Short mmCIF file of C-alpha atoms and ligand atoms in Angstrom, two decimals:
data_model
loop_
_atom_site.label_atom_id
_atom_site.label_comp_id
_atom_site.label_asym_id
_atom_site.label_seq_id
_atom_site.Cartn_x
_atom_site.Cartn_y
_atom_site.Cartn_z
CA UNK M 1 -15.76 -16.53 13.55
CA UNK M 2 -18.23 -18.77 15.30
CA UNK M 3 -18.72 -18.20 19.03
CA UNK M 4 -20.34 -21.01 21.01
CA UNK M 5 -21.00 -20.60 24.71
CA UNK M 6 -22.00 -23.63 26.77
CA UNK M 7 -23.74 -23.56 30.14
CA UNK M 8 -20.94 -25.43 31.88
CA UNK M 9 -17.65 -27.26 31.37
CA UNK M 10 -19.33 -30.63 30.90
CA UNK M 11 -21.53 -29.34 28.05
CA UNK M 12 -18.52 -27.65 26.45
CA UNK M 13 -16.47 -30.85 26.71
CA UNK M 14 -19.31 -32.94 25.28
CA UNK M 15 -19.51 -30.67 22.26
CA UNK M 16 -15.72 -30.68 21.71
CA UNK M 17 -15.70 -34.50 21.87
CA UNK M 18 -18.57 -34.59 19.35
CA UNK M 19 -16.78 -32.26 16.91
CA UNK M 20 -13.61 -34.38 17.04
CA UNK M 21 -15.49 -37.65 16.58
CA UNK M 22 -17.53 -36.16 13.69
CA UNK M 23 -14.28 -35.02 12.07
CA UNK M 24 -12.84 -38.53 12.02
CA UNK M 25 -16.17 -40.05 11.02
CA UNK M 26 -16.22 -37.82 7.92
CA UNK M 27 -12.50 -38.22 7.31
CA UNK M 28 -11.04 -41.29 9.06
CA UNK M 29 -7.53 -40.36 7.91
CA UNK M 30 -7.77 -36.81 9.29
CA UNK M 31 -4.66 -35.00 10.51
CA UNK M 32 -5.40 -33.83 14.04
CA UNK M 33 -3.58 -31.39 16.26
CA UNK M 34 -5.05 -31.51 19.76
CA UNK M 35 -3.78 -29.34 22.60
CA UNK M 36 -2.57 -30.48 25.97
CA UNK M 37 -3.60 -28.64 29.14
CA UNK M 38 -6.45 -28.66 31.60
CA UNK M 39 -9.10 -27.27 29.22
CA UNK M 40 -9.49 -30.28 26.86
CA UNK M 41 -8.96 -32.95 29.54
CA UNK M 42 -12.65 -33.82 29.99
CA UNK M 43 -13.31 -33.83 26.23
CA UNK M 44 -10.58 -36.46 25.83
CA UNK M 45 -12.20 -38.59 28.57
CA UNK M 46 -15.52 -38.39 26.72
CA UNK M 47 -13.80 -39.33 23.48
CA UNK M 48 -12.20 -42.32 25.18
CA UNK M 49 -15.70 -43.47 26.14
CA UNK M 50 -16.76 -43.20 22.50
CA UNK M 51 -13.75 -45.31 21.47
CA UNK M 52 -14.58 -47.90 24.12
CA UNK M 53 -18.17 -48.06 22.85
CA UNK M 54 -16.89 -48.30 19.25
CA UNK M 55 -18.51 -44.98 18.37
CA UNK M 56 -15.18 -43.44 17.36
CA UNK M 57 -12.14 -44.91 15.65
CA UNK M 58 -8.80 -43.09 15.56
CA UNK M 59 -6.78 -45.92 14.01
CA UNK M 60 -6.31 -44.15 10.67
CA UNK M 61 -5.78 -40.58 11.84
CA UNK M 62 -2.44 -38.79 12.04
CA UNK M 63 -1.62 -36.81 15.14
CA UNK M 64 0.58 -33.70 15.20
CA UNK M 65 1.72 -32.12 18.48
CA UNK M 66 1.04 -28.45 19.08
CA UNK M 67 3.86 -27.68 21.47
CA UNK M 68 6.33 -28.88 24.11
CA UNK M 69 8.40 -27.44 26.93
CA UNK M 70 12.09 -27.22 26.08
CA UNK M 71 14.35 -29.18 28.44
CA UNK M 72 11.61 -31.23 30.10
CA UNK M 73 12.11 -34.97 29.53
CA UNK M 74 9.18 -37.05 28.25
CA UNK M 75 8.96 -39.09 31.47
CA UNK M 76 8.21 -35.90 33.43
CA UNK M 77 4.45 -35.89 34.09
CA UNK M 78 4.34 -32.18 33.23
CA UNK M 79 5.66 -32.67 29.69
CA UNK M 80 3.19 -32.36 26.84
CA UNK M 81 4.29 -35.76 25.58
CA UNK M 82 3.46 -37.40 28.90
CA UNK M 83 0.02 -35.77 28.85
CA UNK M 84 -0.63 -36.90 25.28
CA UNK M 85 0.53 -40.47 25.86
CA UNK M 86 -1.63 -40.86 28.95
CA UNK M 87 -4.69 -38.72 28.23
CA UNK M 88 -4.96 -39.03 24.46
CA UNK M 89 -2.96 -41.77 22.73
CA UNK M 90 -3.51 -44.67 25.15
CA UNK M 91 -7.23 -44.00 25.80
CA UNK M 92 -7.98 -43.34 22.10
CA UNK M 93 -5.93 -46.32 20.84
CA UNK M 94 -3.62 -44.08 18.84
CA UNK M 95 -0.34 -45.86 18.05
CA UNK M 96 2.99 -44.04 18.25
CA UNK M 97 3.45 -44.79 14.54
CA UNK M 98 0.56 -42.36 13.84
CA UNK M 99 2.08 -39.60 15.93
CA UNK M 100 4.54 -36.76 15.37
CA UNK M 101 5.78 -34.99 18.48
CA UNK M 102 8.31 -32.29 19.25
CA UNK M 103 11.43 -33.49 21.07
CA UNK M 104 11.94 -30.73 23.62
CA UNK M 105 15.22 -32.39 24.66
CA UNK M 106 16.74 -32.22 21.16
CA UNK M 107 20.17 -30.65 20.87
CA UNK M 108 19.10 -29.18 17.55
CA UNK M 109 15.79 -27.47 18.13
CA UNK M 110 15.95 -25.60 14.83
CA UNK M 111 16.15 -28.95 13.05
CA UNK M 112 13.27 -30.21 15.17
CA UNK M 113 11.17 -27.27 13.95
CA UNK M 114 12.13 -27.84 10.32
CA UNK M 115 11.26 -31.53 10.66
CA UNK M 116 7.78 -30.67 11.98
CA UNK M 117 7.14 -28.13 9.20
CA UNK M 118 8.03 -30.79 6.64
CA UNK M 119 5.88 -33.47 8.29
CA UNK M 120 2.83 -31.20 8.28
CA UNK M 121 3.37 -30.28 4.64
CA UNK M 122 3.95 -33.93 3.66
CA UNK M 123 0.65 -34.89 5.34
CA UNK M 124 -1.29 -32.25 3.44
CA UNK M 125 -1.75 -29.87 6.39
CA UNK M 126 -3.76 -30.11 9.57
CA UNK M 127 -7.49 -30.88 9.22
CA UNK M 128 -8.55 -29.99 12.75
CA UNK M 129 -6.68 -27.97 15.32
CA UNK M 130 -8.00 -27.76 18.86
CA UNK M 131 -6.12 -25.17 20.92
CA UNK M 132 -6.38 -23.72 24.40
CA UNK M 133 -5.72 -20.13 25.41
CA UNK M 134 -2.97 -19.18 27.84
CA UNK M 135 -3.65 -16.65 30.60
CA UNK M 136 -1.60 -14.17 28.55
CA UNK M 137 -3.49 -14.93 25.33
CA UNK M 138 -0.95 -17.37 23.92
CA UNK M 139 -1.95 -20.18 21.59
CA UNK M 140 0.41 -23.14 21.60
CA UNK M 141 3.55 -21.33 22.72
CA UNK M 142 2.95 -18.40 20.42
CA UNK M 143 3.60 -15.76 23.02
CA UNK M 144 2.48 -12.11 22.98
CA UNK M 145 4.42 -10.19 20.33
CA UNK M 146 4.93 -13.20 18.03
CA UNK M 147 5.12 -12.56 14.32
CA UNK M 148 2.09 -13.94 12.43
CA UNK M 149 4.37 -15.24 9.66
CA UNK M 150 5.99 -17.96 11.76
CA UNK M 151 5.86 -21.71 11.34
CA UNK M 152 7.37 -24.06 13.97
CA UNK M 153 9.78 -22.21 16.22
CA UNK M 154 11.39 -22.00 19.64
CA UNK M 155 9.70 -19.45 21.86
CA UNK M 156 11.06 -17.54 24.82
CA UNK M 157 8.27 -17.99 27.35
CA UNK M 158 6.99 -14.87 29.04
CA UNK M 159 6.69 -14.57 32.81
CA UNK M 160 2.99 -15.44 32.86
CA UNK M 161 3.58 -18.69 30.95
CA UNK M 162 6.56 -19.60 33.13
CA UNK M 163 4.57 -19.15 36.31
CA UNK M 164 1.17 -20.52 35.16
CA UNK M 165 2.99 -23.51 33.61
CA UNK M 166 4.13 -24.63 37.07
CA UNK M 167 0.63 -26.08 37.60
CA UNK M 168 1.45 -29.03 35.33
CA UNK M 169 4.49 -30.11 37.40
CA UNK M 170 4.78 -31.80 40.78
CA UNK M 171 7.55 -29.40 41.92
CA UNK M 172 9.06 -26.09 40.76
CA UNK M 173 10.71 -26.26 37.32
CA UNK M 174 12.63 -23.86 35.13
CA UNK M 175 10.65 -23.47 31.91
CA UNK M 176 12.16 -20.67 29.89
CA UNK M 177 11.48 -21.90 26.37
CA UNK M 178 8.87 -23.80 24.44
CA UNK M 179 8.85 -25.36 20.98
CA UNK M 180 5.62 -24.82 19.09
CA UNK M 181 3.74 -24.76 15.83
CA UNK M 182 3.51 -21.21 14.53
CA UNK M 183 0.58 -18.95 13.76
CA UNK M 184 0.88 -19.87 10.09
CA UNK M 185 0.21 -23.53 10.93
CA UNK M 186 -2.72 -22.44 13.05
CA UNK M 187 -4.10 -20.16 10.35
CA UNK M 188 -3.61 -22.79 7.64
CA UNK M 189 -5.27 -25.62 9.55
CA UNK M 190 -8.55 -26.40 7.80
CA UNK M 191 -10.60 -25.97 10.95
CA UNK M 192 -9.55 -24.18 14.13
CA UNK M 193 -11.32 -24.43 17.47
CA UNK M 194 -10.09 -22.34 20.37
CA UNK M 195 -11.40 -23.46 23.74
CA UNK M 196 -11.46 -22.06 27.28
CA UNK M 197 -13.32 -22.64 30.50
CA UNK M 198 -13.62 -21.15 33.95
CA UNK M 199 -13.83 -17.65 35.43
CA UNK M 200 -10.05 -17.26 35.39
CA UNK M 201 -10.16 -17.16 31.56
CA UNK M 202 -12.96 -14.56 31.32
CA UNK M 203 -10.60 -11.56 31.09
CA UNK M 204 -8.40 -13.02 28.36
CA UNK M 205 -11.39 -14.39 26.43
CA UNK M 206 -12.88 -10.90 26.30
CA UNK M 207 -9.64 -9.71 24.68
CA UNK M 208 -9.53 -12.67 22.26
CA UNK M 209 -13.15 -12.25 21.15
CA UNK M 210 -13.77 -8.51 21.41
CA UNK M 211 -10.34 -6.85 21.56
CA UNK M 212 -8.22 -5.62 18.68
CA UNK M 213 -6.73 -8.46 16.61
CA UNK M 214 -2.98 -8.02 17.03
CA UNK M 215 0.13 -9.91 18.02
CA UNK M 216 -0.44 -8.82 21.64
CA UNK M 217 -3.12 -11.52 21.96
CA UNK M 218 -1.94 -14.34 19.64
CA UNK M 219 -5.08 -16.46 20.19
CA UNK M 220 -7.05 -13.65 18.51
CA UNK M 221 -5.81 -15.18 15.23
CA UNK M 222 -8.96 -17.33 15.42
CA UNK M 223 -10.90 -14.28 14.20
CA UNK M 224 -8.88 -14.27 10.97
CA UNK M 225 -9.35 -17.98 10.37
CA UNK M 226 -11.87 -18.80 7.60
CA UNK M 227 -13.25 -21.71 9.66
CA UNK M 228 -12.43 -20.53 13.16
CA UNK M 229 -14.54 -21.06 16.27
CA UNK M 230 -14.30 -20.09 19.91
CA UNK M 231 -16.00 -22.58 22.22
CA UNK M 232 -16.17 -21.66 25.88
CA UNK M 233 -18.23 -22.23 28.98
CA UNK M 234 -20.46 -19.59 30.57
CA UNK M 235 -17.87 -18.69 33.20
CA UNK M 236 -15.22 -17.91 30.59
CA UNK M 237 -17.85 -15.90 28.67
CA UNK M 238 -18.89 -13.87 31.69
CA UNK M 239 -17.29 -10.59 30.60
CA UNK M 240 -18.47 -10.72 26.97
CA UNK M 241 -21.13 -8.33 25.68
CA UNK M 242 -24.63 -9.87 25.75
CA UNK M 243 -24.14 -13.50 24.76
CA UNK M 244 -26.40 -16.40 25.60
CA UNK M 245 -25.21 -19.83 26.60
CA UNK M 246 -26.24 -22.84 24.50
C1 GLP U 301 -0.34 -24.15 27.87
C2 GLP U 301 -0.03 -24.86 26.53
C3 GLP U 301 -1.12 -24.66 25.54
C4 GLP U 301 -2.44 -24.76 26.27
C5 GLP U 301 -2.60 -23.48 27.07
C6 GLP U 301 -3.80 -23.48 27.98
O1 GLP U 301 0.75 -23.52 28.40
N1 GLP U 301 1.20 -24.50 25.93
O2 GLP U 301 -1.01 -25.57 24.49
O3 GLP U 301 -3.49 -24.90 25.34
O4 GLP U 301 -1.42 -23.20 27.78
O5 GLP U 301 -3.65 -24.39 29.03
P1 GLP U 301 -4.81 -24.83 30.00
O6 GLP U 301 -5.81 -25.57 29.18
O7 GLP U 301 -4.16 -25.73 31.03
O8 GLP U 301 -5.38 -23.58 30.58
#
């Protein structure tokens, strides 16, 4: 596993944007799975600038969603879909015809999962997955204790995820379940980059990078990935054993 530590969030975001734009330069029809959340927000803004300056072109890529809250409608600003439409698809000129998202409002969530598994297989797998880390070590909505053999599934969200997740919403919401790609999708993606920033992530990053690899910290799967990388800023790296920032 590659570990890259950047001096600050801006440097981290610049590098993430560069890796994504290199990926589509080398493979314009790449299948991308890019996380929602606060961590990648700045990288997406930097990518949008590249698109504006014609230094990046996403018109041929395919986009696969990582996860979604169950029971939160797409027009809710806290939904993953809302984030993606506003922070990724519109700024990067990605058309909805290139995109496959989870419908967290579906009455048949099991079918929704099956559909996503089939779409990923039909597209030849995910070329690049960019994923954040939850405060409890989750990746997507693969919560602590998840079986490594899973593909897309509905997750019961643990208390940490339910409470931390409130930050995305304008008022209190009940978020008991999520729908997510599974650890098998994450493991089978051709390249996996796990990202984190800020002092609040330092404790969980220490467990991801230096702790025992087990289902207790699902994001630790990055250490089993043949092309896995952890890219973090200096604050998130603060508790790691002797590492130097790039
Ligand atoms: C959220 C999402 C993840 C995200 C992670 C980290 O709950 N389900 O996909 O990557 O937790 O979020 P953030 O970047 O806001 O810390």
